[in-house]
Amino acid sequence: DQQVKQNSPSLSVQEGRISILNCDYTNSMFDYFLWYKKYPAEGPTFLISISSIKDKNEDGRFTVFLNKSAKHLSLHIVPSQPGDSAVYFCAARTYGNKLVFGAGTILRVKS
Amino acid sequence: NAGVMQNPRHLVRRRGQEARLRCSPMKGHSHVYWYRQLPEEGLKFMVYLQKENIIDESGMPKERFSAEFPKEGPSILRIQQVVRGDSAAYFCASSRALEETQYFGPGTRLLVL
């Protein structure tokens, strides 16, 4: 039962343009959402998060949008840089601080 | 300001052997979580521990797997009698308190031959 889905396995974007990564979820009990970035052979690195009571959170080049009615969130990166090339995981928090992860989206930023 | 430490980074075991994975949380963090990532998949929750207590082990297989977080020393994830299907990346995360952001270690890549 996949409660968090990232339907795009990969995304390719030109340097300087906007990257939009999407995530859908099914469990309305999730109260917090996070995005992690992961390079090969490393652990996930926390990027940005959003509480379920908000619809937007911004941190520098990264903005996360939450649409609760659609059970959808997205991560916007602008402008995209080659160093942003990595796997991006969407995660949702459930009871007991347990995180449920999507399968990830590979982002490639071309210079 | 050291992050979450995991060792070993790579571990090779033959079927039937035991694997011990260690995790030292970030300084000041008393909550530890273990996740497993199979190839081409996202991370899956296994177990959540605080010092000397297992809080939630709902994601951990009932047999062969155990976890501990003693009063002194790192958290240990132990897999007995490993099988090829245990081959995966095992990540540990820590947080300062419940409902605070989890920060991940570099992972241990277990290969079972």
JSON list of C-alpha atoms in Angstrom, two decimals:
[
{"chain": "A", "resi": 1, "resn": "ASP", "atom": "CA", "xyz": [0.00, 0.00, 0.00]},
{"chain": "A", "resi": 2, "resn": "GLN", "atom": "CA", "xyz": [1.88, 3.01, -1.31]},
{"chain": "A", "resi": 3, "resn": "GLN", "atom": "CA", "xyz": [0.72, 5.93, 0.79]},
{"chain": "A", "resi": 4, "resn": "VAL", "atom": "CA", "xyz": [3.22, 8.38, -0.71]},
{"chain": "A", "resi": 5, "resn": "LYS", "atom": "CA", "xyz": [3.75, 8.38, -4.45]},
{"chain": "A", "resi": 6, "resn": "GLN", "atom": "CA", "xyz": [6.24, 10.16, -6.64]},
{"chain": "A", "resi": 7, "resn": "ASN", "atom": "CA", "xyz": [4.98, 9.33, -10.09]},
{"chain": "A", "resi": 8, "resn": "SER", "atom": "CA", "xyz": [7.87, 10.78, -12.07]},
{"chain": "A", "resi": 9, "resn": "PRO", "atom": "CA", "xyz": [10.93, 8.53, -11.79]},
{"chain": "A", "resi": 10, "resn": "SER", "atom": "CA", "xyz": [13.10, 11.20, -13.38]},
{"chain": "A", "resi": 11, "resn": "LEU", "atom": "CA", "xyz": [13.15, 14.83, -14.46]},
{"chain": "A", "resi": 12, "resn": "SER", "atom": "CA", "xyz": [15.61, 16.68, -16.65]},
{"chain": "A", "resi": 13, "resn": "VAL", "atom": "CA", "xyz": [15.89, 20.49, -16.47]},
{"chain": "A", "resi": 14, "resn": "GLN", "atom": "CA", "xyz": [18.15, 23.11, -17.99]},
{"chain": "A", "resi": 15, "resn": "GLU", "atom": "CA", "xyz": [20.38, 25.05, -15.62]},
{"chain": "A", "resi": 16, "resn": "GLY", "atom": "CA", "xyz": [18.73, 28.29, -14.52]},
{"chain": "A", "resi": 17, "resn": "ARG", "atom": "CA", "xyz": [15.20, 27.05, -15.13]},
{"chain": "A", "resi": 18, "resn": "ILE", "atom": "CA", "xyz": [12.65, 25.89, -12.59]},
{"chain": "A", "resi": 19, "resn": "SER", "atom": "CA", "xyz": [12.51, 22.28, -11.38]},
{"chain": "A", "resi": 20, "resn": "ILE", "atom": "CA", "xyz": [9.15, 21.06, -10.12]},
{"chain": "A", "resi": 21, "resn": "LEU", "atom": "CA", "xyz": [8.99, 17.75, -8.29]},
{"chain": "A", "resi": 22, "resn": "ASN", "atom": "CA", "xyz": [5.62, 16.32, -7.39]},
{"chain": "A", "resi": 23, "resn": "CYS", "atom": "CA", "xyz": [4.31, 14.05, -4.68]},
{"chain": "A", "resi": 24, "resn": "ASP", "atom": "CA", "xyz": [0.86, 12.63, -3.93]},
{"chain": "A", "resi": 25, "resn": "TYR", "atom": "CA", "xyz": [-0.35, 11.00, -0.75]},
{"chain": "A", "resi": 26, "resn": "THR", "atom": "CA", "xyz": [-3.41, 9.07, 0.32]},
{"chain": "A", "resi": 27, "resn": "ASN", "atom": "CA", "xyz": [-3.44, 9.24, 4.11]},
{"chain": "A", "resi": 28, "resn": "SER", "atom": "CA", "xyz": [-5.20, 12.35, 5.42]},
{"chain": "A", "resi": 29, "resn": "MET", "atom": "CA", "xyz": [-3.68, 11.71, 8.88]},
{"chain": "A", "resi": 30, "resn": "PHE", "atom": "CA", "xyz": [-0.23, 12.83, 7.76]},
{"chain": "A", "resi": 31, "resn": "ASP", "atom": "CA", "xyz": [0.56, 16.03, 9.66]},
{"chain": "A", "resi": 32, "resn": "TYR", "atom": "CA", "xyz": [3.93, 17.02, 8.29]},
{"chain": "A", "resi": 33, "resn": "PHE", "atom": "CA", "xyz": [5.74, 16.67, 4.98]},
{"chain": "A", "resi": 34, "resn": "LEU", "atom": "CA", "xyz": [9.44, 16.78, 4.20]},
{"chain": "A", "resi": 35, "resn": "TRP", "atom": "CA", "xyz": [11.71, 16.73, 1.19]},
{"chain": "A", "resi": 36, "resn": "TYR", "atom": "CA", "xyz": [15.08, 15.05, 1.30]},
{"chain": "A", "resi": 37, "resn": "LYS", "atom": "CA", "xyz": [17.84, 15.10, -1.27]},
{"chain": "A", "resi": 38, "resn": "LYS", "atom": "CA", "xyz": [20.13, 12.13, -1.75]},
{"chain": "A", "resi": 39, "resn": "TYR", "atom": "CA", "xyz": [23.39, 11.69, -3.62]},
{"chain": "A", "resi": 40, "resn": "PRO", "atom": "CA", "xyz": [24.63, 8.18, -4.52]},
{"chain": "A", "resi": 41, "resn": "ALA", "atom": "CA", "xyz": [26.28, 6.31, -1.65]},
{"chain": "A", "resi": 42, "resn": "GLU", "atom": "CA", "xyz": [25.20, 8.98, 0.86]},
{"chain": "A", "resi": 43, "resn": "GLY", "atom": "CA", "xyz": [22.32, 9.36, 3.27]},
{"chain": "A", "resi": 44, "resn": "PRO", "atom": "CA", "xyz": [19.30, 11.57, 2.63]},
{"chain": "A", "resi": 45, "resn": "THR", "atom": "CA", "xyz": [19.86, 15.24, 3.45]},
{"chain": "A", "resi": 46, "resn": "PHE", "atom": "CA", "xyz": [16.95, 17.26, 4.82]},
{"chain": "A", "resi": 47, "resn": "LEU", "atom": "CA", "xyz": [15.92, 20.10, 2.50]},
{"chain": "A", "resi": 48, "resn": "ILE", "atom": "CA", "xyz": [12.65, 21.65, 3.53]},
{"chain": "A", "resi": 49, "resn": "SER", "atom": "CA", "xyz": [9.42, 20.78, 5.29]},
{"chain": "A", "resi": 50, "resn": "ILE", "atom": "CA", "xyz": [5.85, 21.96, 5.64]},
{"chain": "A", "resi": 51, "resn": "SER", "atom": "CA", "xyz": [3.19, 21.50, 8.26]},
{"chain": "A", "resi": 52, "resn": "SER", "atom": "CA", "xyz": [-0.23, 20.32, 7.16]},
{"chain": "A", "resi": 53, "resn": "ILE", "atom": "CA", "xyz": [-1.72, 23.58, 8.44]},
{"chain": "A", "resi": 54, "resn": "LYS", "atom": "CA", "xyz": [0.24, 25.62, 5.90]},
{"chain": "A", "resi": 55, "resn": "ASP", "atom": "CA", "xyz": [0.12, 25.75, 2.13]},
{"chain": "A", "resi": 56, "resn": "LYS", "atom": "CA", "xyz": [3.56, 27.13, 1.36]},
{"chain": "A", "resi": 57, "resn": "ASN", "atom": "CA", "xyz": [7.03, 27.24, 2.85]},
{"chain": "A", "resi": 58, "resn": "GLU", "atom": "CA", "xyz": [10.04, 28.89, 1.29]},
{"chain": "A", "resi": 59, "resn": "ASP", "atom": "CA", "xyz": [13.75, 28.62, 1.99]},
{"chain": "A", "resi": 60, "resn": "GLY", "atom": "CA", "xyz": [16.07, 30.28, -0.46]},
{"chain": "A", "resi": 61, "resn": "ARG", "atom": "CA", "xyz": [15.78, 28.60, -3.85]},
{"chain": "A", "resi": 62, "resn": "PHE", "atom": "CA", "xyz": [13.44, 25.93, -2.48]},
{"chain": "A", "resi": 63, "resn": "THR", "atom": "CA", "xyz": [9.69, 26.29, -2.04]},
{"chain": "A", "resi": 64, "resn": "VAL", "atom": "CA", "xyz": [7.26, 23.59, -1.04]},
{"chain": "A", "resi": 65, "resn": "PHE", "atom": "CA", "xyz": [3.56, 23.88, -1.81]},
{"chain": "A", "resi": 66, "resn": "LEU", "atom": "CA", "xyz": [0.87, 21.80, -0.15]},
{"chain": "A", "resi": 67, "resn": "ASN", "atom": "CA", "xyz": [-2.63, 21.28, -1.53]},
{"chain": "A", "resi": 68, "resn": "LYS", "atom": "CA", "xyz": [-4.48, 19.35, 1.15]},
{"chain": "A", "resi": 69, "resn": "SER", "atom": "CA", "xyz": [-7.71, 18.98, -0.76]},
{"chain": "A", "resi": 70, "resn": "ALA", "atom": "CA", "xyz": [-5.84, 17.31, -3.61]},
{"chain": "A", "resi": 71, "resn": "LYS", "atom": "CA", "xyz": [-3.44, 15.50, -1.25]},
{"chain": "A", "resi": 72, "resn": "HIS", "atom": "CA", "xyz": [-0.60, 16.84, -3.34]},
{"chain": "A", "resi": 73, "resn": "LEU", "atom": "CA", "xyz": [2.65, 18.60, -2.64]},
{"chain": "A", "resi": 74, "resn": "SER", "atom": "CA", "xyz": [5.37, 19.91, -4.85]},
{"chain": "A", "resi": 75, "resn": "LEU", "atom": "CA", "xyz": [8.93, 21.13, -4.48]},
{"chain": "A", "resi": 76, "resn": "HIS", "atom": "CA", "xyz": [10.05, 24.03, -6.64]},
{"chain": "A", "resi": 77, "resn": "ILE", "atom": "CA", "xyz": [13.72, 24.76, -7.15]},
{"chain": "A", "resi": 78, "resn": "VAL", "atom": "CA", "xyz": [14.55, 28.01, -8.86]},
{"chain": "A", "resi": 79, "resn": "PRO", "atom": "CA", "xyz": [16.96, 28.65, -10.37]},
{"chain": "A", "resi": 80, "resn": "SER", "atom": "CA", "xyz": [18.12, 25.06, -10.82]},
{"chain": "A", "resi": 81, "resn": "GLN", "atom": "CA", "xyz": [21.84, 24.42, -10.58]},
{"chain": "A", "resi": 82, "resn": "PRO", "atom": "CA", "xyz": [23.94, 21.43, -11.71]},
{"chain": "A", "resi": 83, "resn": "GLY", "atom": "CA", "xyz": [24.70, 20.67, -8.06]},
{"chain": "A", "resi": 84, "resn": "ASP", "atom": "CA", "xyz": [20.98, 20.06, -7.53]},
{"chain": "A", "resi": 85, "resn": "SER", "atom": "CA", "xyz": [21.24, 16.87, -9.57]},
{"chain": "A", "resi": 86, "resn": "ALA", "atom": "CA", "xyz": [20.31, 14.12, -7.12]},
{"chain": "A", "resi": 87, "resn": "VAL", "atom": "CA", "xyz": [17.43, 11.89, -6.07]},
{"chain": "A", "resi": 88, "resn": "TYR", "atom": "CA", "xyz": [14.66, 13.76, -4.27]},
{"chain": "A", "resi": 89, "resn": "PHE", "atom": "CA", "xyz": [12.45, 11.95, -1.78]},
{"chain": "A", "resi": 90, "resn": "CYS", "atom": "CA", "xyz": [9.13, 13.17, -0.53]},
{"chain": "A", "resi": 91, "resn": "ALA", "atom": "CA", "xyz": [8.28, 11.96, 2.98]},
{"chain": "A", "resi": 92, "resn": "ALA", "atom": "CA", "xyz": [5.18, 12.24, 5.14]},
{"chain": "A", "resi": 93, "resn": "ARG", "atom": "CA", "xyz": [5.10, 12.00, 8.89]},
{"chain": "A", "resi": 94, "resn": "THR", "atom": "CA", "xyz": [2.64, 9.79, 10.65]},
{"chain": "A", "resi": 95, "resn": "TYR", "atom": "CA", "xyz": [2.09, 8.97, 14.31]},
{"chain": "A", "resi": 96, "resn": "GLY", "atom": "CA", "xyz": [5.20, 8.49, 16.43]},
{"chain": "A", "resi": 97, "resn": "ASN", "atom": "CA", "xyz": [7.36, 10.53, 14.05]},
{"chain": "A", "resi": 98, "resn": "LYS", "atom": "CA", "xyz": [7.49, 7.62, 11.61]},
{"chain": "A", "resi": 99, "resn": "LEU", "atom": "CA", "xyz": [8.29, 8.79, 8.06]},
{"chain": "A", "resi": 100, "resn": "VAL", "atom": "CA", "xyz": [6.69, 7.27, 4.98]},
{"chain": "A", "resi": 101, "resn": "PHE", "atom": "CA", "xyz": [8.79, 7.85, 1.86]},
{"chain": "A", "resi": 102, "resn": "GLY", "atom": "CA", "xyz": [8.01, 8.00, -1.83]},
{"chain": "A", "resi": 103, "resn": "ALA", "atom": "CA", "xyz": [10.17, 6.07, -4.28]},
{"chain": "A", "resi": 104, "resn": "GLY", "atom": "CA", "xyz": [12.10, 9.17, -5.28]},
{"chain": "A", "resi": 105, "resn": "THR", "atom": "CA", "xyz": [12.58, 11.29, -8.39]},
{"chain": "A", "resi": 106, "resn": "ILE", "atom": "CA", "xyz": [15.96, 11.58, -10.09]},
{"chain": "A", "resi": 107, "resn": "LEU", "atom": "CA", "xyz": [16.62, 15.21, -11.02]},
{"chain": "A", "resi": 108, "resn": "ARG", "atom": "CA", "xyz": [19.21, 16.00, -13.67]},
{"chain": "A", "resi": 109, "resn": "VAL", "atom": "CA", "xyz": [20.13, 19.63, -14.18]},
{"chain": "A", "resi": 110, "resn": "LYS", "atom": "CA", "xyz": [21.92, 20.16, -17.47]},
{"chain": "A", "resi": 111, "resn": "SER", "atom": "CA", "xyz": [24.46, 22.94, -17.85]},
{"chain": "B", "resi": 1, "resn": "ASN", "atom": "CA", "xyz": [29.34, 19.39, 14.89]},
{"chain": "B", "resi": 2, "resn": "ALA", "atom": "CA", "xyz": [29.28, 15.72, 13.90]},
{"chain": "B", "resi": 3, "resn": "GLY", "atom": "CA", "xyz": [26.24, 14.38, 12.13]},
{"chain": "B", "resi": 4, "resn": "VAL", "atom": "CA", "xyz": [24.76, 10.93, 12.45]},
{"chain": "B", "resi": 5, "resn": "MET", "atom": "CA", "xyz": [27.50, 8.33, 12.25]},
{"chain": "B", "resi": 6, "resn": "GLN", "atom": "CA", "xyz": [27.04, 4.83, 10.93]},
{"chain": "B", "resi": 7, "resn": "ASN", "atom": "CA", "xyz": [29.48, 1.98, 10.68]},
{"chain": "B", "resi": 8, "resn": "PRO", "atom": "CA", "xyz": [30.47, 0.02, 8.88]},
{"chain": "B", "resi": 9, "resn": "ARG", "atom": "CA", "xyz": [29.69, 1.80, 5.63]},
{"chain": "B", "resi": 10, "resn": "HIS", "atom": "CA", "xyz": [29.84, -1.49, 3.72]},
{"chain": "B", "resi": 11, "resn": "LEU", "atom": "CA", "xyz": [29.31, -4.97, 5.08]},
{"chain": "B", "resi": 12, "resn": "VAL", "atom": "CA", "xyz": [29.54, -8.28, 3.24]},
{"chain": "B", "resi": 13, "resn": "ARG", "atom": "CA", "xyz": [28.14, -11.39, 4.83]},
{"chain": "B", "resi": 14, "resn": "ARG", "atom": "CA", "xyz": [27.51, -14.93, 3.69]},
{"chain": "B", "resi": 15, "resn": "ARG", "atom": "CA", "xyz": [24.08, -16.47, 4.08]},
{"chain": "B", "resi": 16, "resn": "GLY", "atom": "CA", "xyz": [23.51, -17.62, 7.63]},
{"chain": "B", "resi": 17, "resn": "GLN", "atom": "CA", "xyz": [25.95, -15.19, 9.23]},
{"chain": "B", "resi": 18, "resn": "GLU", "atom": "CA", "xyz": [25.06, -12.32, 11.53]},
{"chain": "B", "resi": 19, "resn": "ALA", "atom": "CA", "xyz": [25.18, -8.63, 10.62]},
{"chain": "B", "resi": 20, "resn": "ARG", "atom": "CA", "xyz": [25.60, -5.86, 13.19]},
{"chain": "B", "resi": 21, "resn": "LEU", "atom": "CA", "xyz": [25.01, -2.29, 12.10]},
{"chain": "B", "resi": 22, "resn": "ARG", "atom": "CA", "xyz": [25.88, 0.61, 14.39]},
{"chain": "B", "resi": 23, "resn": "CYS", "atom": "CA", "xyz": [24.48, 4.11, 14.62]},
{"chain": "B", "resi": 24, "resn": "SER", "atom": "CA", "xyz": [25.61, 7.03, 16.75]},
{"chain": "B", "resi": 25, "resn": "PRO", "atom": "CA", "xyz": [23.02, 9.83, 16.75]},
{"chain": "B", "resi": 26, "resn": "MET", "atom": "CA", "xyz": [23.83, 13.50, 16.47]},
{"chain": "B", "resi": 27, "resn": "LYS", "atom": "CA", "xyz": [24.94, 15.14, 19.69]},
{"chain": "B", "resi": 28, "resn": "GLY", "atom": "CA", "xyz": [21.94, 16.03, 21.81]},
{"chain": "B", "resi": 29, "resn": "HIS", "atom": "CA", "xyz": [19.62, 13.64, 19.96]},
{"chain": "B", "resi": 30, "resn": "SER", "atom": "CA", "xyz": [17.97, 10.89, 21.97]},
{"chain": "B", "resi": 31, "resn": "HIS", "atom": "CA", "xyz": [15.59, 9.51, 19.34]},
{"chain": "B", "resi": 32, "resn": "VAL", "atom": "CA", "xyz": [16.88, 7.01, 16.78]},
{"chain": "B", "resi": 33, "resn": "TYR", "atom": "CA", "xyz": [15.13, 5.54, 13.75]},
{"chain": "B", "resi": 34, "resn": "TRP", "atom": "CA", "xyz": [16.19, 2.77, 11.38]},
{"chain": "B", "resi": 35, "resn": "TYR", "atom": "CA", "xyz": [15.08, 2.62, 7.75]},
{"chain": "B", "resi": 36, "resn": "ARG", "atom": "CA", "xyz": [15.84, 0.16, 4.98]},
{"chain": "B", "resi": 37, "resn": "GLN", "atom": "CA", "xyz": [16.12, 0.95, 1.29]},
{"chain": "B", "resi": 38, "resn": "LEU", "atom": "CA", "xyz": [15.85, -1.86, -1.21]},
{"chain": "B", "resi": 39, "resn": "PRO", "atom": "CA", "xyz": [17.13, -1.22, -4.76]},
{"chain": "B", "resi": 40, "resn": "GLU", "atom": "CA", "xyz": [14.93, 1.14, -6.78]},
{"chain": "B", "resi": 41, "resn": "GLU", "atom": "CA", "xyz": [12.67, 1.83, -3.82]},
{"chain": "B", "resi": 42, "resn": "GLY", "atom": "CA", "xyz": [12.18, 4.50, -1.20]},
{"chain": "B", "resi": 43, "resn": "LEU", "atom": "CA", "xyz": [13.19, 4.16, 2.42]},
{"chain": "B", "resi": 44, "resn": "LYS", "atom": "CA", "xyz": [10.97, 1.98, 4.60]},
{"chain": "B", "resi": 45, "resn": "PHE", "atom": "CA", "xyz": [10.63, 2.53, 8.33]},
{"chain": "B", "resi": 46, "resn": "MET", "atom": "CA", "xyz": [11.81, -0.33, 10.52]},
{"chain": "B", "resi": 47, "resn": "VAL", "atom": "CA", "xyz": [12.09, 0.73, 14.15]},
{"chain": "B", "resi": 48, "resn": "TYR", "atom": "CA", "xyz": [12.10, 3.77, 16.45]},
{"chain": "B", "resi": 49, "resn": "LEU", "atom": "CA", "xyz": [14.05, 3.77, 19.70]},
{"chain": "B", "resi": 50, "resn": "GLN", "atom": "CA", "xyz": [14.85, 6.04, 22.57]},
{"chain": "B", "resi": 51, "resn": "LYS", "atom": "CA", "xyz": [17.54, 5.32, 25.11]},
{"chain": "B", "resi": 52, "resn": "GLU", "atom": "CA", "xyz": [16.97, 1.78, 26.43]},
{"chain": "B", "resi": 53, "resn": "ASN", "atom": "CA", "xyz": [13.46, 1.61, 24.95]},
{"chain": "B", "resi": 54, "resn": "ILE", "atom": "CA", "xyz": [11.94, 0.38, 21.73]},
{"chain": "B", "resi": 55, "resn": "ILE", "atom": "CA", "xyz": [9.07, 2.75, 20.98]},
{"chain": "B", "resi": 56, "resn": "ASP", "atom": "CA", "xyz": [7.80, 1.38, 17.65]},
{"chain": "B", "resi": 57, "resn": "GLU", "atom": "CA", "xyz": [9.06, -1.72, 15.85]},
{"chain": "B", "resi": 58, "resn": "SER", "atom": "CA", "xyz": [6.10, -2.09, 13.53]},
{"chain": "B", "resi": 59, "resn": "GLY", "atom": "CA", "xyz": [8.28, -2.03, 10.40]},
{"chain": "B", "resi": 60, "resn": "MET", "atom": "CA", "xyz": [10.77, -4.60, 11.52]},
{"chain": "B", "resi": 61, "resn": "PRO", "atom": "CA", "xyz": [10.47, -8.27, 10.46]},
{"chain": "B", "resi": 62, "resn": "LYS", "atom": "CA", "xyz": [9.41, -10.38, 13.42]},
{"chain": "B", "resi": 63, "resn": "GLU", "atom": "CA", "xyz": [12.17, -12.91, 12.98]},
{"chain": "B", "resi": 64, "resn": "ARG", "atom": "CA", "xyz": [15.94, -12.52, 12.77]},
{"chain": "B", "resi": 65, "resn": "PHE", "atom": "CA", "xyz": [15.90, -8.73, 13.24]},
{"chain": "B", "resi": 66, "resn": "SER", "atom": "CA", "xyz": [16.42, -6.91, 16.52]},
{"chain": "B", "resi": 67, "resn": "ALA", "atom": "CA", "xyz": [17.42, -3.42, 17.59]},
{"chain": "B", "resi": 68, "resn": "GLU", "atom": "CA", "xyz": [18.67, -1.78, 20.73]},
{"chain": "B", "resi": 69, "resn": "PHE", "atom": "CA", "xyz": [19.76, 1.62, 21.94]},
{"chain": "B", "resi": 70, "resn": "PRO", "atom": "CA", "xyz": [21.59, 1.13, 25.22]},
{"chain": "B", "resi": 71, "resn": "LYS", "atom": "CA", "xyz": [22.16, 3.77, 27.86]},
{"chain": "B", "resi": 72, "resn": "GLU", "atom": "CA", "xyz": [25.78, 4.02, 26.76]},
{"chain": "B", "resi": 73, "resn": "GLY", "atom": "CA", "xyz": [27.00, 3.52, 23.22]},
{"chain": "B", "resi": 74, "resn": "PRO", "atom": "CA", "xyz": [25.49, 3.43, 19.78]},
{"chain": "B", "resi": 75, "resn": "SER", "atom": "CA", "xyz": [22.23, 1.97, 18.59]},
{"chain": "B", "resi": 76, "resn": "ILE", "atom": "CA", "xyz": [22.64, -1.49, 17.08]},
{"chain": "B", "resi": 77, "resn": "LEU", "atom": "CA", "xyz": [20.55, -3.14, 14.38]},
{"chain": "B", "resi": 78, "resn": "ARG", "atom": "CA", "xyz": [21.21, -6.86, 14.42]},
{"chain": "B", "resi": 79, "resn": "ILE", "atom": "CA", "xyz": [20.25, -9.28, 11.68]},
{"chain": "B", "resi": 80, "resn": "GLN", "atom": "CA", "xyz": [20.73, -12.95, 12.45]},
{"chain": "B", "resi": 81, "resn": "GLN", "atom": "CA", "xyz": [21.10, -15.69, 9.84]},
{"chain": "B", "resi": 82, "resn": "VAL", "atom": "CA", "xyz": [21.13, -13.25, 6.96]},
{"chain": "B", "resi": 83, "resn": "VAL", "atom": "CA", "xyz": [19.55, -14.16, 3.63]},
{"chain": "B", "resi": 84, "resn": "ARG", "atom": "CA", "xyz": [20.10, -12.66, 0.18]},
{"chain": "B", "resi": 85, "resn": "GLY", "atom": "CA", "xyz": [16.88, -10.65, 0.51]},
{"chain": "B", "resi": 86, "resn": "ASP", "atom": "CA", "xyz": [18.44, -8.71, 3.41]},
{"chain": "B", "resi": 87, "resn": "SER", "atom": "CA", "xyz": [20.84, -7.05, 0.96]},
{"chain": "B", "resi": 88, "resn": "ALA", "atom": "CA", "xyz": [19.95, -3.38, 1.12]},
{"chain": "B", "resi": 89, "resn": "ALA", "atom": "CA", "xyz": [21.06, 0.01, 2.37]},
{"chain": "B", "resi": 90, "resn": "TYR", "atom": "CA", "xyz": [20.23, 0.54, 6.03]},
{"chain": "B", "resi": 91, "resn": "PHE", "atom": "CA", "xyz": [19.92, 4.13, 7.18]},
{"chain": "B", "resi": 92, "resn": "CYS", "atom": "CA", "xyz": [19.79, 5.46, 10.68]},
{"chain": "B", "resi": 93, "resn": "ALA", "atom": "CA", "xyz": [18.26, 8.82, 11.53]},
{"chain": "B", "resi": 94, "resn": "SER", "atom": "CA", "xyz": [18.09, 10.79, 14.75]},
{"chain": "B", "resi": 95, "resn": "SER", "atom": "CA", "xyz": [16.04, 13.63, 16.12]},
{"chain": "B", "resi": 96, "resn": "ARG", "atom": "CA", "xyz": [16.34, 15.77, 19.19]},
{"chain": "B", "resi": 97, "resn": "ALA", "atom": "CA", "xyz": [12.78, 15.14, 20.28]},
{"chain": "B", "resi": 98, "resn": "LEU", "atom": "CA", "xyz": [9.59, 13.57, 19.10]},
{"chain": "B", "resi": 99, "resn": "GLU", "atom": "CA", "xyz": [8.11, 15.40, 16.09]},
{"chain": "B", "resi": 100, "resn": "GLU", "atom": "CA", "xyz": [11.37, 17.12, 15.26]},
{"chain": "B", "resi": 101, "resn": "THR", "atom": "CA", "xyz": [13.21, 16.77, 11.97]},
{"chain": "B", "resi": 102, "resn": "GLN", "atom": "CA", "xyz": [15.05, 13.52, 11.42]},
{"chain": "B", "resi": 103, "resn": "TYR", "atom": "CA", "xyz": [18.64, 13.73, 10.20]},
{"chain": "B", "resi": 104, "resn": "PHE", "atom": "CA", "xyz": [20.12, 10.76, 8.43]},
{"chain": "B", "resi": 105, "resn": "GLY", "atom": "CA", "xyz": [23.46, 9.04, 8.52]},
{"chain": "B", "resi": 106, "resn": "PRO", "atom": "CA", "xyz": [25.38, 7.89, 5.43]},
{"chain": "B", "resi": 107, "resn": "GLY", "atom": "CA", "xyz": [23.99, 4.38, 5.63]},
{"chain": "B", "resi": 108, "resn": "THR", "atom": "CA", "xyz": [25.39, 0.87, 5.77]},
{"chain": "B", "resi": 109, "resn": "ARG", "atom": "CA", "xyz": [25.27, -1.11, 2.55]},
{"chain": "B", "resi": 110, "resn": "LEU", "atom": "CA", "xyz": [24.79, -4.75, 3.36]},
{"chain": "B", "resi": 111, "resn": "LEU", "atom": "CA", "xyz": [25.54, -7.36, 0.73]},
{"chain": "B", "resi": 112, "resn": "VAL", "atom": "CA", "xyz": [24.66, -10.97, 1.43]},
{"chain": "B", "resi": 113, "resn": "LEU", "atom": "CA", "xyz": [26.45, -13.50, -0.76]}
]
